Amino acid sequence: METITISPGVRLTVINELKFKTACLSMNVLSPLKKETAALNAVLPYVLRRGTASKPDMQTIEAFLDDNYGARLEAFVRKRGEIQICGFYSDFADEAFLGGETGLLERMTDLMGEMLLSPATFGGRLRKEYVDTERENLIADIRASLNDKRGYANLSLIQNMFKKEAYGVPKLGRELEARKISVATLTRHYKSLIASSPVEVIYVGAENPRRVAAAVKSALSARAPVFGAEIPQTSVFGVSSAKPKFIREEMPLKQAKLSLGYRIEKDAVENDQPALTVMNAIFGGAVTSKLFREVREKRGLCYYASSTVDRMKRAMFVSCGIDTGKYDEAMEAIEAELRAMQNGEITDEELESAKSFIVGAMYSVEDSLPARESVTLNFLLQGLDIKPSEFGGLCDLVTKEEVVACARRVQLDTVFFLAGKGEGK
Amino acid sequence: MTKKEYPRIGETVFYETLENGLRVAIVKKPGFRKKMAFLSVLFGSADVNFTYKGEKYEMPAGTAHFLEHKMFEREGGEDALAVLSKRGATANAFTSTDMTAFHFECTKLFYENLETLVDFVMHPAFTDESIEKEKSIIAQEIVMGEDDPDNALYYNLLRCLFRRHPIRAEVVGTVKSIEGITAEKLMLCHEAFYCPGNMQLVLCGDLDEKETIKKVAELITAPRGFAPARVYPKESEKPFREEKNAVMDVAAPLFLAGAKTEMGLRGSGAIRHELTAALSLSVLMGEASPLYARLYSEGVINETFGYDFESTNGVSFISFGGETDESDRVISDVMREAKNLAENGLDSAFLERRKKSVIGDELRGLSSFDSICYNVACAMSEGYDYFDLVPVIGSITEKEVRNFLAKYVTPGRFAVSTVRGREEKI
């Protein structure tokens, strides 16, 4: 892994891997997650993806991608902690398998650079027809979160739990702000975003860092340097003495969804990220976990039950699907498993399985192109300068005592229950 | 053992059929730490009516999927998934209409994990009680699917297209149908279908082929077996019904239109048909097509718009759909454009670019173990060579694409399934 500063505000990380038959490149524009700008950031890459100065419409871009052996270039918006990231991800064939074809890396990097810096415009502003359709698409996407009930319950939990924090802002923003997007507001936002935000470029593939750096430098040469651009921070509030909040909503559903949110207090001395990761795997992050085995398998209370942890925000989330009438039983069972962990009831087997799950998963990340790209970005934002497998190695060293200490810093904050209408209590 | 090299895409594959009929493929992946095993049984949700040892059987809908769930149970109620997970392996299984597959990937203890996989797949250990308990877990899975608009959209389309074919039934069955499942029925299905002559094993990773084949032969020693022949009801070219409409909690109305294509193809004919379908649909309405660009920029379709080709259990069909307020218009525009291309011909440069793009997609698939194992298993069961796709794509002609569009993308063949929101005005 090599990290190279291309220009003030642009940093490139190159992961050299010879085993893949494709390479990937991402350009990530980082900005603090905020209610006012979330929808603007969410729509922007999709508008930019529609056309550039030299390739002004989708058909020209698609023809160019086809010609480059079906290279893919996708707009994205990501949320990591309280950072909103918009940009592009591209993957394209490795030249070694194209029978003498060269320059694919440079052509794709140029296209991404142009997309970011030289969009198709009309009268100096972003094109109205692109802004209008993509705004409607964003609104449709925000509403479509209704279709996936599990996702809806998890999103509602986060919005309620972090009402007063940036973390509560959804990745796509809210419909209210999305509606206000216009050519004028988006063009203004675009200019200020490009002029002030740090850009992280990540490459995973067979080309050497020198060649990649030269390609990125040339592709982004039109950008004025951004001095003093720093990775936005994610605020962490410790647990509070207030009682947990309970929120209930009803929908005509066959299966009810239960989502729980916990806060995890910081360890004053230690960096406990590996311990946090192991604790989550024991609790609900792996198939050997307490939630999966006890709540799902043994007690048959739900079809799925799992937990995830956000190490940046220091929050843990449990998500499960249950019968509406089993709410009390499920709540009690989930809470009991957390208490067990806090009381040190963790068997050697549970600890070892959780660790080997993480170690295996981290090695697997290194064998997958998109996973490697995504984890590399996460690690950069968390200030971890190690490979995924090395992080797996750190998790493998975690002791039971460290896991218990970590579990004792966990406190329930909010419960969101999406109940089936007219059923159960 | 047969060694096949594909220098163009940089792959080496070893094929072997064991004495007991088990077909094995080893896809060599130097430099990868991860290894994957994918054991598939040619028994799917559509195999509900069959003749075994002279007796005719009719199984409840959802039997294959139920059996898949129960295979993870080992002697004494131990869970095979937990055994594999404890060793750091990620294991899972799925049932489709024509296959049940069990797979794991790991970065260490590959042969131990393979032994566990073979052991639990070959040796049922479920009991009457554990089956009763499983019914409530699977019922939850079924109920969850009932809340899923995409699921309703898809199965309603199949119920329009097909009159009697068992792919009309959901893979998981219904809460009612699984009530009829018993240990006895599951044992019979296991005996009939889970035998080496009806199974395939695909292994992928930095493996030594000789050592691996030797281990596999030691592990899978069961006799060949007598798997029932697959017989499915005949279907006409036209859809059984023209439309089915559902009302659910959705933010935007959804539609899926589909038509049957060729039936009963196998081997090189099947793969040529599939790739011709993929190329024709991409030329007609893929993201790079003029039609897509026009409908997208007019806001009639959005990024949820897509198309698909499926070939399973002796039938094939194409489908397209997504979110839109104007499904009638999208469908008629697609039909009109298909007619136009079929009659007036295609831009040959565009067709060549699409082919290049499909080749790039194939290369991309070769970096994913999941995709390799699944595709090789499907190719083995259908009797073609997955790694030969690149030259086949190159050889598809403009005429074949035009013929495909003229023959299948015509109004009389299509059925439509829609889902719209509850509060929406009609």
JSON list of N, CA, C and O in Angstrom, two decimals, chain B residues 17 58 62 102 168 170 184 222 224 239 244 258 349 399:
[
{"chain": "B", "resi": 17, "resn": "THR", "atom": "N", "xyz": [-14.66, -36.63, -13.91]},
{"chain": "B", "resi": 17, "resn": "THR", "atom": "CA", "xyz": [-15.89, -37.28, -13.47]},
{"chain": "B", "resi": 17, "resn": "THR", "atom": "C", "xyz": [-15.47, -38.52, -12.69]},
{"chain": "B", "resi": 17, "resn": "THR", "atom": "O", "xyz": [-14.75, -39.37, -13.22]},
{"chain": "B", "resi": 58, "resn": "GLU", "atom": "N", "xyz": [-45.69, -36.83, -5.58]},
{"chain": "B", "resi": 58, "resn": "GLU", "atom": "CA", "xyz": [-45.95, -35.40, -5.68]},
{"chain": "B", "resi": 58, "resn": "GLU", "atom": "C", "xyz": [-45.60, -34.77, -4.34]},
{"chain": "B", "resi": 58, "resn": "GLU", "atom": "O", "xyz": [-46.22, -35.09, -3.32]},
{"chain": "B", "resi": 62, "resn": "GLY", "atom": "N", "xyz": [-42.07, -26.13, -2.06]},
{"chain": "B", "resi": 62, "resn": "GLY", "atom": "CA", "xyz": [-41.11, -25.71, -1.04]},
{"chain": "B", "resi": 62, "resn": "GLY", "atom": "C", "xyz": [-40.28, -26.85, -0.47]},
{"chain": "B", "resi": 62, "resn": "GLY", "atom": "O", "xyz": [-39.46, -26.62, 0.44]},
{"chain": "B", "resi": 102, "resn": "PHE", "atom": "N", "xyz": [-24.79, -25.90, -1.91]},
{"chain": "B", "resi": 102, "resn": "PHE", "atom": "CA", "xyz": [-24.19, -25.68, -0.60]},
{"chain": "B", "resi": 102, "resn": "PHE", "atom": "C", "xyz": [-22.77, -25.20, -0.85]},
{"chain": "B", "resi": 102, "resn": "PHE", "atom": "O", "xyz": [-22.04, -25.82, -1.63]},
{"chain": "B", "resi": 168, "resn": "ARG", "atom": "N", "xyz": [-43.94, -21.67, -11.46]},
{"chain": "B", "resi": 168, "resn": "ARG", "atom": "CA", "xyz": [-44.93, -20.68, -11.01]},
{"chain": "B", "resi": 168, "resn": "ARG", "atom": "C", "xyz": [-44.97, -20.58, -9.49]},
{"chain": "B", "resi": 168, "resn": "ARG", "atom": "O", "xyz": [-45.41, -19.59, -8.93]},
{"chain": "B", "resi": 170, "resn": "GLU", "atom": "N", "xyz": [-43.53, -20.35, -5.66]},
{"chain": "B", "resi": 170, "resn": "GLU", "atom": "CA", "xyz": [-42.36, -19.76, -5.03]},
{"chain": "B", "resi": 170, "resn": "GLU", "atom": "C", "xyz": [-41.42, -20.85, -4.54]},
{"chain": "B", "resi": 170, "resn": "GLU", "atom": "O", "xyz": [-41.87, -21.89, -4.05]},
{"chain": "B", "resi": 184, "resn": "GLU", "atom": "N", "xyz": [-40.23, -38.22, 6.46]},
{"chain": "B", "resi": 184, "resn": "GLU", "atom": "CA", "xyz": [-40.25, -39.30, 5.49]},
{"chain": "B", "resi": 184, "resn": "GLU", "atom": "C", "xyz": [-40.10, -38.78, 4.05]},
{"chain": "B", "resi": 184, "resn": "GLU", "atom": "O", "xyz": [-39.31, -39.29, 3.26]},
{"chain": "B", "resi": 222, "resn": "ALA", "atom": "N", "xyz": [-20.26, -42.46, -2.00]},
{"chain": "B", "resi": 222, "resn": "ALA", "atom": "CA", "xyz": [-21.59, -43.05, -2.19]},
{"chain": "B", "resi": 222, "resn": "ALA", "atom": "C", "xyz": [-21.74, -43.55, -3.63]},
{"chain": "B", "resi": 222, "resn": "ALA", "atom": "O", "xyz": [-21.06, -43.06, -4.53]},
{"chain": "B", "resi": 224, "resn": "ARG", "atom": "N", "xyz": [-23.51, -44.16, -7.37]},
{"chain": "B", "resi": 224, "resn": "ARG", "atom": "CA", "xyz": [-24.05, -43.21, -8.34]},
{"chain": "B", "resi": 224, "resn": "ARG", "atom": "C", "xyz": [-25.50, -42.81, -8.09]},
{"chain": "B", "resi": 224, "resn": "ARG", "atom": "O", "xyz": [-25.85, -41.64, -8.16]},
{"chain": "B", "resi": 239, "resn": "PRO", "atom": "N", "xyz": [-48.52, -16.25, -23.61]},
{"chain": "B", "resi": 239, "resn": "PRO", "atom": "CA", "xyz": [-48.70, -16.29, -22.15]},
{"chain": "B", "resi": 239, "resn": "PRO", "atom": "C", "xyz": [-50.05, -16.90, -21.78]},
{"chain": "B", "resi": 239, "resn": "PRO", "atom": "O", "xyz": [-51.00, -16.83, -22.56]},
{"chain": "B", "resi": 244, "resn": "LYS", "atom": "N", "xyz": [-51.39, -9.30, -14.40]},
{"chain": "B", "resi": 244, "resn": "LYS", "atom": "CA", "xyz": [-51.75, -9.49, -13.00]},
{"chain": "B", "resi": 244, "resn": "LYS", "atom": "C", "xyz": [-51.30, -8.21, -12.30]},
{"chain": "B", "resi": 244, "resn": "LYS", "atom": "O", "xyz": [-50.19, -7.75, -12.51]},
{"chain": "B", "resi": 258, "resn": "GLY", "atom": "N", "xyz": [-42.82, -9.66, -19.54]},
{"chain": "B", "resi": 258, "resn": "GLY", "atom": "CA", "xyz": [-41.98, -10.79, -19.93]},
{"chain": "B", "resi": 258, "resn": "GLY", "atom": "C", "xyz": [-42.59, -11.61, -21.04]},
{"chain": "B", "resi": 258, "resn": "GLY", "atom": "O", "xyz": [-43.79, -11.53, -21.30]},
{"chain": "B", "resi": 349, "resn": "ALA", "atom": "N", "xyz": [-21.39, -0.71, -35.68]},
{"chain": "B", "resi": 349, "resn": "ALA", "atom": "CA", "xyz": [-20.37, -0.27, -34.72]},
{"chain": "B", "resi": 349, "resn": "ALA", "atom": "C", "xyz": [-20.91, -0.41, -33.30]},
{"chain": "B", "resi": 349, "resn": "ALA", "atom": "O", "xyz": [-20.20, -0.84, -32.38]},
{"chain": "B", "resi": 399, "resn": "LYS", "atom": "N", "xyz": [-27.59, -10.64, -37.84]},
{"chain": "B", "resi": 399, "resn": "LYS", "atom": "CA", "xyz": [-28.82, -11.31, -38.26]},
{"chain": "B", "resi": 399, "resn": "LYS", "atom": "C", "xyz": [-29.46, -12.08, -37.10]},
{"chain": "B", "resi": 399, "resn": "LYS", "atom": "O", "xyz": [-30.68, -12.06, -36.92]}
]
